[in-house]
Amino acid sequence: MKREKIFWWIKEHENLIMALIMMFLPLLCCVVTCALEGKSIADVYLPASEWNDELFYFKQVEGILNFGFPQGYFGFNESHALKLSFAAWSPVLVWPWLLWGLLFGWNLQTPIYCNIELMMLTMFGFVRLVKPTKKQLGLLALLFVSFTPFTRYMLSGMPEVICFSAVIFVFSLAISYQRREHMAKLVILFALTAIMVLMRPYFILFMIFPVYFAVKRRKWPGLGISALVVGVTGVIYIAVNHYLSAEYLEPLYETNWISEFLNNGILAGLKYVLYRLWTVGETFLRMLVESFRSGLATGARFAVFVLVMLLLFWQAFVHYRKKEKDEFVRYLFLGICFFGMWIALLLMKNLHDGGKHLHTFTAVGIFAISLMKTRFYRKTILTAAVFVYLYVIMATNAYEYQIPYVTEERAGQMEVWEKVFDEHLMLNTAQVPNYENAAIWMFDDEVGEQRMYTPWQYLYALPEGFGISCCLQGYVVDNFYNLQSKYLAAPTGGKVDKMCAQAGLNLLADSGGMVFYELH
């Protein structure tokens, strides 16, 4: 009798059990990946990473958690936001880290553990909302393991996992809404996609789901509410970007095609758009092909993105022929999101930098592919094979794929710089934010006949609340006697190091290839 009760209990709660099992897949991927290199998750060490964006994200979150906002300016070539002290990216992007930091504190391991937990919750939510079959879960597990960027970004200080989780949850909730319409789900979809737009503007593409559902539910009221939400979200984004973002080293978006429309008319604008799509598209295709030849990391992003996009449109066509409306809408809309991002990349973004954002789309596409009904699972097997080839066999670029682990040398140097900063740097809390609490991180300099990068990783040791301004050598040299920041970090023995010494500036420390001066 007890066995029967247990059997029926398992049968009744099968989805919950499967969700709990699948929830541990992201953690397992991280544990196994580290173990294969003789390491553990605890050995992952952000100051050993070569991804310099992580430094800005980490120190800004640290400043928010301790003071409400960083007390020194973050920026580029000493630019700063009109209000407060953030860099070029919206602080809304890292809100899950802020919540995690408030609950558990903030240290070098915090964003890593938060990323892993967030991906685990995303997996749990997907299974509970979508209720995939066991076979579909098996396919999802295969794709998730094969797409190693999932693991690489979890074991990093990058907020990509936050973006992965957001779009996967939107897709999951959209499927749940299609199966059982409920106003609360629609409200959450609108709220979440609005927050996502504030995180990164291209997420406005995913508003196609709640807008469609709202209009389908109640045509004109739904259209009015959708227009209001989209309009208000756009205004808030513009305000956040205008007031809370510092000017970057170069324009974040290419807007010449817009100027062409405004200055020379519609025909000239269309001609320019077609020209740019063709020329940049050729480069896109060359880099895609190169990923299969040499493992070019940027090209690999392009290849998997295009593959998933084509599969989405093909699946939409299959459901259209079968007159399966909900499935058709699901895959068509997701494919439109992919296509819109692709066109935006070709028109508006640098291919190398913009290509990084394509991983977010591929991530949600993986979950969509796992649900596809296909004979012999051909789509899943093809996709997994491409992932393995590009992200395992051809993944030879250490910068892109190597997980950063702690080393005795790096940990020792960090201790040195922590002592230096604790001894010499003191937070100035008068009229914050200010440049008294800011250090220039000079990107690189000429050392002899070589171009050397500043070992910026040591700046993780800066006191809590300090800001960092990433500056090019030309800016520092041209404005040497008018620099506003109080401190400067540069390569040892470089041109600027010599200029500082000749000017009699106070050298606080020289260690690990980096000099740190007090400018005034």
Tab-separated table of N, CA, C and O in Angstrom, residues 459-520:
chain	number	residue	atom	x	y	z
A	459	LEU	N	43.232	46.675	-9.573
A	459	LEU	CA	42.302	47.727	-9.141
A	459	LEU	C	41.071	47.157	-8.435
A	459	LEU	O	40.297	47.916	-7.852
A	460	TYR	N	40.906	45.840	-8.459
A	460	TYR	CA	39.869	45.233	-7.618
A	460	TYR	C	40.124	45.565	-6.136
A	460	TYR	O	39.196	45.549	-5.323
A	461	ALA	N	41.379	45.831	-5.810
A	461	ALA	CA	41.755	46.091	-4.419
A	461	ALA	C	41.476	47.525	-3.981
A	461	ALA	O	41.670	47.856	-2.807
A	462	LEU	N	41.041	48.385	-4.901
A	462	LEU	CA	40.725	49.761	-4.518
A	462	LEU	C	39.678	49.769	-3.402
A	462	LEU	O	38.809	48.898	-3.344
A	463	PRO	N	39.737	50.742	-2.510
A	463	PRO	CA	38.757	50.807	-1.418
A	463	PRO	C	37.325	50.879	-1.944
A	463	PRO	O	37.066	51.401	-3.033
A	464	GLU	N	36.392	50.352	-1.169
A	464	GLU	CA	34.983	50.380	-1.532
A	464	GLU	C	34.517	51.811	-1.747
A	464	GLU	O	34.824	52.691	-0.941
A	465	GLY	N	33.809	52.035	-2.837
A	465	GLY	CA	33.275	53.364	-3.134
A	465	GLY	C	34.099	54.149	-4.124
A	465	GLY	O	33.617	55.141	-4.680
A	466	PHE	N	35.355	53.737	-4.380
A	466	PHE	CA	36.190	54.454	-5.337
A	466	PHE	C	35.708	54.216	-6.764
A	466	PHE	O	35.217	53.131	-7.100
A	467	GLY	N	35.856	55.249	-7.593
A	467	GLY	CA	35.503	55.155	-8.997
A	467	GLY	C	36.732	54.943	-9.851
A	467	GLY	O	37.866	55.180	-9.408
A	468	ILE	N	36.521	54.481	-11.080
A	468	ILE	CA	37.608	54.200	-12.016
A	468	ILE	C	37.265	54.823	-13.359
A	468	ILE	O	36.161	54.644	-13.869
A	469	SER	N	38.224	55.551	-13.925
A	469	SER	CA	38.041	56.123	-15.258
A	469	SER	C	39.047	55.491	-16.201
A	469	SER	O	40.257	55.652	-16.027
A	470	CYS	N	38.556	54.734	-17.163
A	470	CYS	CA	39.433	54.099	-18.139
A	470	CYS	C	39.833	55.133	-19.188
A	470	CYS	O	38.970	55.684	-19.888
A	471	CYS	N	41.110	55.401	-19.293
A	471	CYS	CA	41.591	56.468	-20.180
A	471	CYS	C	42.623	55.941	-21.171
A	471	CYS	O	43.434	55.068	-20.836
A	472	LEU	N	42.587	56.492	-22.372
A	472	LEU	CA	43.587	56.156	-23.376
A	472	LEU	C	44.845	56.976	-23.137
A	472	LEU	O	44.808	58.068	-22.556
A	473	GLN	N	45.977	56.465	-23.614
A	473	GLN	CA	47.245	57.144	-23.391
A	473	GLN	C	47.243	58.559	-23.959
A	473	GLN	O	47.727	59.498	-23.330
A	474	GLY	N	46.661	58.713	-25.160
A	474	GLY	CA	46.640	60.032	-25.788
A	474	GLY	C	45.936	61.062	-24.932
A	474	GLY	O	46.392	62.217	-24.819
A	475	TYR	N	44.839	60.673	-24.314
A	475	TYR	CA	44.103	61.607	-23.448
A	475	TYR	C	44.949	61.995	-22.243
A	475	TYR	O	45.023	63.177	-21.874
A	476	VAL	N	45.606	61.018	-21.620
A	476	VAL	CA	46.409	61.297	-20.429
A	476	VAL	C	47.583	62.210	-20.766
A	476	VAL	O	47.871	63.174	-20.042
A	477	VAL	N	48.257	61.927	-21.876
A	477	VAL	CA	49.415	62.749	-22.273
A	477	VAL	C	48.978	64.170	-22.625
A	477	VAL	O	49.583	65.150	-22.176
A	478	ASP	N	47.917	64.307	-23.394
A	478	ASP	CA	47.458	65.627	-23.828
A	478	ASP	C	46.930	66.478	-22.678
A	478	ASP	O	47.003	67.710	-22.724
A	479	ASN	N	46.390	65.827	-21.659
A	479	ASN	CA	45.778	66.554	-20.540
A	479	ASN	C	46.537	66.342	-19.230
A	479	ASN	O	45.968	66.475	-18.147
A	480	PHE	N	47.818	66.018	-19.356
A	480	PHE	CA	48.597	65.584	-18.194
A	480	PHE	C	48.512	66.562	-17.017
A	480	PHE	O	48.400	66.154	-15.865
A	481	TYR	N	48.582	67.853	-17.290
A	481	TYR	CA	48.602	68.851	-16.208
A	481	TYR	C	47.196	69.319	-15.817
A	481	TYR	O	47.049	70.188	-14.962
A	482	ASN	N	46.188	68.715	-16.437
A	482	ASN	CA	44.814	69.110	-16.120
A	482	ASN	C	43.919	67.904	-15.782
A	482	ASN	O	42.698	68.011	-15.836
A	483	LEU	N	44.537	66.781	-15.449
A	483	LEU	CA	43.761	65.597	-15.105
A	483	LEU	C	42.981	65.847	-13.818
A	483	LEU	O	43.509	66.415	-12.858
A	484	GLN	N	41.735	65.419	-13.801
A	484	GLN	CA	40.860	65.720	-12.664
A	484	GLN	C	40.909	64.647	-11.574
A	484	GLN	O	40.744	64.952	-10.394
A	485	SER	N	41.126	63.388	-11.952
A	485	SER	CA	41.163	62.309	-10.972
A	485	SER	C	42.377	62.453	-10.065
A	485	SER	O	43.421	62.980	-10.473
A	486	LYS	N	42.270	61.984	-8.841
A	486	LYS	CA	43.351	62.162	-7.873
A	486	LYS	C	44.466	61.139	-8.047
A	486	LYS	O	45.615	61.394	-7.681
A	487	TYR	N	44.150	59.976	-8.628
A	487	TYR	CA	45.134	58.902	-8.718
A	487	TYR	C	45.225	58.380	-10.148
A	487	TYR	O	44.303	58.572	-10.954
A	488	LEU	N	46.357	57.725	-10.437
A	488	LEU	CA	46.575	57.203	-11.787
A	488	LEU	C	47.315	55.870	-11.722
A	488	LEU	O	48.333	55.753	-11.028
A	489	ALA	N	46.821	54.880	-12.449
A	489	ALA	CA	47.483	53.582	-12.589
A	489	ALA	C	47.945	53.430	-14.023
A	489	ALA	O	47.172	53.671	-14.957
A	490	ALA	N	49.202	53.030	-14.228
A	490	ALA	CA	49.769	52.916	-15.573
A	490	ALA	C	50.837	51.830	-15.575
A	490	ALA	O	51.309	51.397	-14.518
A	491	PRO	N	51.243	51.363	-16.772
A	491	PRO	CA	52.300	50.348	-16.846
A	491	PRO	C	53.635	50.885	-16.341
A	491	PRO	O	53.991	52.046	-16.597
A	492	THR	N	54.363	50.056	-15.641
A	492	THR	CA	55.693	50.423	-15.149
A	492	THR	C	56.646	50.656	-16.316
A	492	THR	O	56.712	49.853	-17.242
A	493	GLY	N	57.371	51.788	-16.251
A	493	GLY	CA	58.380	52.081	-17.263
A	493	GLY	C	57.835	52.667	-18.545
A	493	GLY	O	58.591	52.866	-19.507
A	494	GLY	N	56.565	52.998	-18.569
A	494	GLY	CA	55.971	53.562	-19.763
A	494	GLY	C	56.182	55.067	-19.868
A	494	GLY	O	56.764	55.714	-18.976
A	495	LYS	N	55.706	55.637	-20.950
A	495	LYS	CA	55.861	57.068	-21.203
A	495	LYS	C	55.238	57.896	-20.092
A	495	LYS	O	55.824	58.858	-19.612
A	496	VAL	N	54.028	57.528	-19.665
A	496	VAL	CA	53.339	58.298	-18.633
A	496	VAL	C	54.004	58.116	-17.279
A	496	VAL	O	54.078	59.065	-16.483
A	497	ASP	N	54.521	56.915	-17.000
A	497	ASP	CA	55.274	56.694	-15.765
A	497	ASP	C	56.452	57.661	-15.690
A	497	ASP	O	56.709	58.294	-14.647
A	498	LYS	N	57.157	57.819	-16.792
A	498	LYS	CA	58.305	58.730	-16.834
A	498	LYS	C	57.865	60.188	-16.687
A	498	LYS	O	58.523	60.983	-16.015
A	499	MET	N	56.738	60.546	-17.291
A	499	MET	CA	56.221	61.905	-17.159
A	499	MET	C	55.863	62.213	-15.710
A	499	MET	O	56.142	63.309	-15.200
A	500	CYS	N	55.269	61.243	-15.038
A	500	CYS	CA	54.904	61.429	-13.633
A	500	CYS	C	56.148	61.607	-12.766
A	500	CYS	O	56.185	62.457	-11.854
A	501	ALA	N	57.183	60.793	-13.038
A	501	ALA	CA	58.416	60.882	-12.266
A	501	ALA	C	59.097	62.235	-12.477
A	501	ALA	O	59.565	62.873	-11.528
A	502	GLN	N	59.137	62.678	-13.724
A	502	GLN	CA	59.754	63.971	-14.036
A	502	GLN	C	58.993	65.136	-13.417
A	502	GLN	O	59.582	66.153	-13.041
A	503	ALA	N	57.681	64.991	-13.285
A	503	ALA	CA	56.871	66.053	-12.690
A	503	ALA	C	56.919	66.018	-11.162
A	503	ALA	O	56.333	66.881	-10.505
A	504	GLY	N	57.605	65.024	-10.609
A	504	GLY	CA	57.733	64.933	-9.162
A	504	GLY	C	56.474	64.484	-8.443
A	504	GLY	O	56.293	64.792	-7.256
A	505	LEU	N	55.625	63.744	-9.131
A	505	LEU	CA	54.393	63.278	-8.499
A	505	LEU	C	54.690	62.168	-7.495
A	505	LEU	O	55.696	61.464	-7.597
A	506	ASN	N	53.806	62.010	-6.544
A	506	ASN	CA	54.002	61.059	-5.450
A	506	ASN	C	53.705	59.639	-5.920
A	506	ASN	O	52.560	59.296	-6.209
A	507	LEU	N	54.755	58.796	-6.005
A	507	LEU	CA	54.592	57.399	-6.396
A	507	LEU	C	54.210	56.598	-5.154
A	507	LEU	O	55.012	56.448	-4.234
A	508	LEU	N	52.999	56.073	-5.140
A	508	LEU	CA	52.530	55.325	-3.975
A	508	LEU	C	53.018	53.882	-3.999
A	508	LEU	O	53.263	53.302	-2.934
A	509	ALA	N	53.138	53.303	-5.184
A	509	ALA	CA	53.621	51.926	-5.273
A	509	ALA	C	53.974	51.579	-6.716
A	509	ALA	O	53.440	52.161	-7.662
A	510	ASP	N	54.906	50.607	-6.851
A	510	ASP	CA	55.293	50.061	-8.158
A	510	ASP	C	55.457	48.560	-7.956
A	510	ASP	O	56.429	48.115	-7.356
A	511	SER	N	54.487	47.784	-8.431
A	511	SER	CA	54.541	46.344	-8.199
A	511	SER	C	53.720	45.619	-9.261
A	511	SER	O	52.677	46.115	-9.700
A	512	GLY	N	54.232	44.478	-9.697
A	512	GLY	CA	53.493	43.645	-10.641
A	512	GLY	C	53.317	44.268	-12.004
A	512	GLY	O	52.382	43.905	-12.736
A	513	GLY	N	54.183	45.217	-12.365
A	513	GLY	CA	54.074	45.847	-13.673
A	513	GLY	C	53.180	47.068	-13.698
A	513	GLY	O	52.919	47.627	-14.769
A	514	MET	N	52.690	47.500	-12.526
A	514	MET	CA	51.815	48.679	-12.470
A	514	MET	C	52.357	49.698	-11.480
A	514	MET	O	52.775	49.348	-10.374
A	515	VAL	N	52.359	50.965	-11.910
A	515	VAL	CA	52.689	52.067	-11.001
A	515	VAL	C	51.392	52.772	-10.631
A	515	VAL	O	50.443	52.821	-11.413
A	516	PHE	N	51.387	53.332	-9.420
A	516	PHE	CA	50.187	54.020	-8.948
A	516	PHE	C	50.613	55.344	-8.334
A	516	PHE	O	51.345	55.376	-7.344
A	517	TYR	N	50.207	56.441	-8.978
A	517	TYR	CA	50.614	57.790	-8.568
A	517	TYR	C	49.449	58.564	-7.956
A	517	TYR	O	48.283	58.368	-8.317
A	518	GLU	N	49.819	59.448	-7.051
A	518	GLU	CA	48.888	60.461	-6.564
A	518	GLU	C	49.137	61.719	-7.377
A	518	GLU	O	50.253	62.247	-7.391
A	519	LEU	N	48.120	62.186	-8.102
A	519	LEU	CA	48.307	63.286	-9.048
A	519	LEU	C	48.263	64.658	-8.390
A	519	LEU	O	48.890	65.607	-8.844
A	520	HIS	N	47.473	64.794	-7.350
A	520	HIS	CA	47.374	66.100	-6.666
A	520	HIS	C	46.803	65.916	-5.278
A	520	HIS	O	46.343	64.823	-4.917
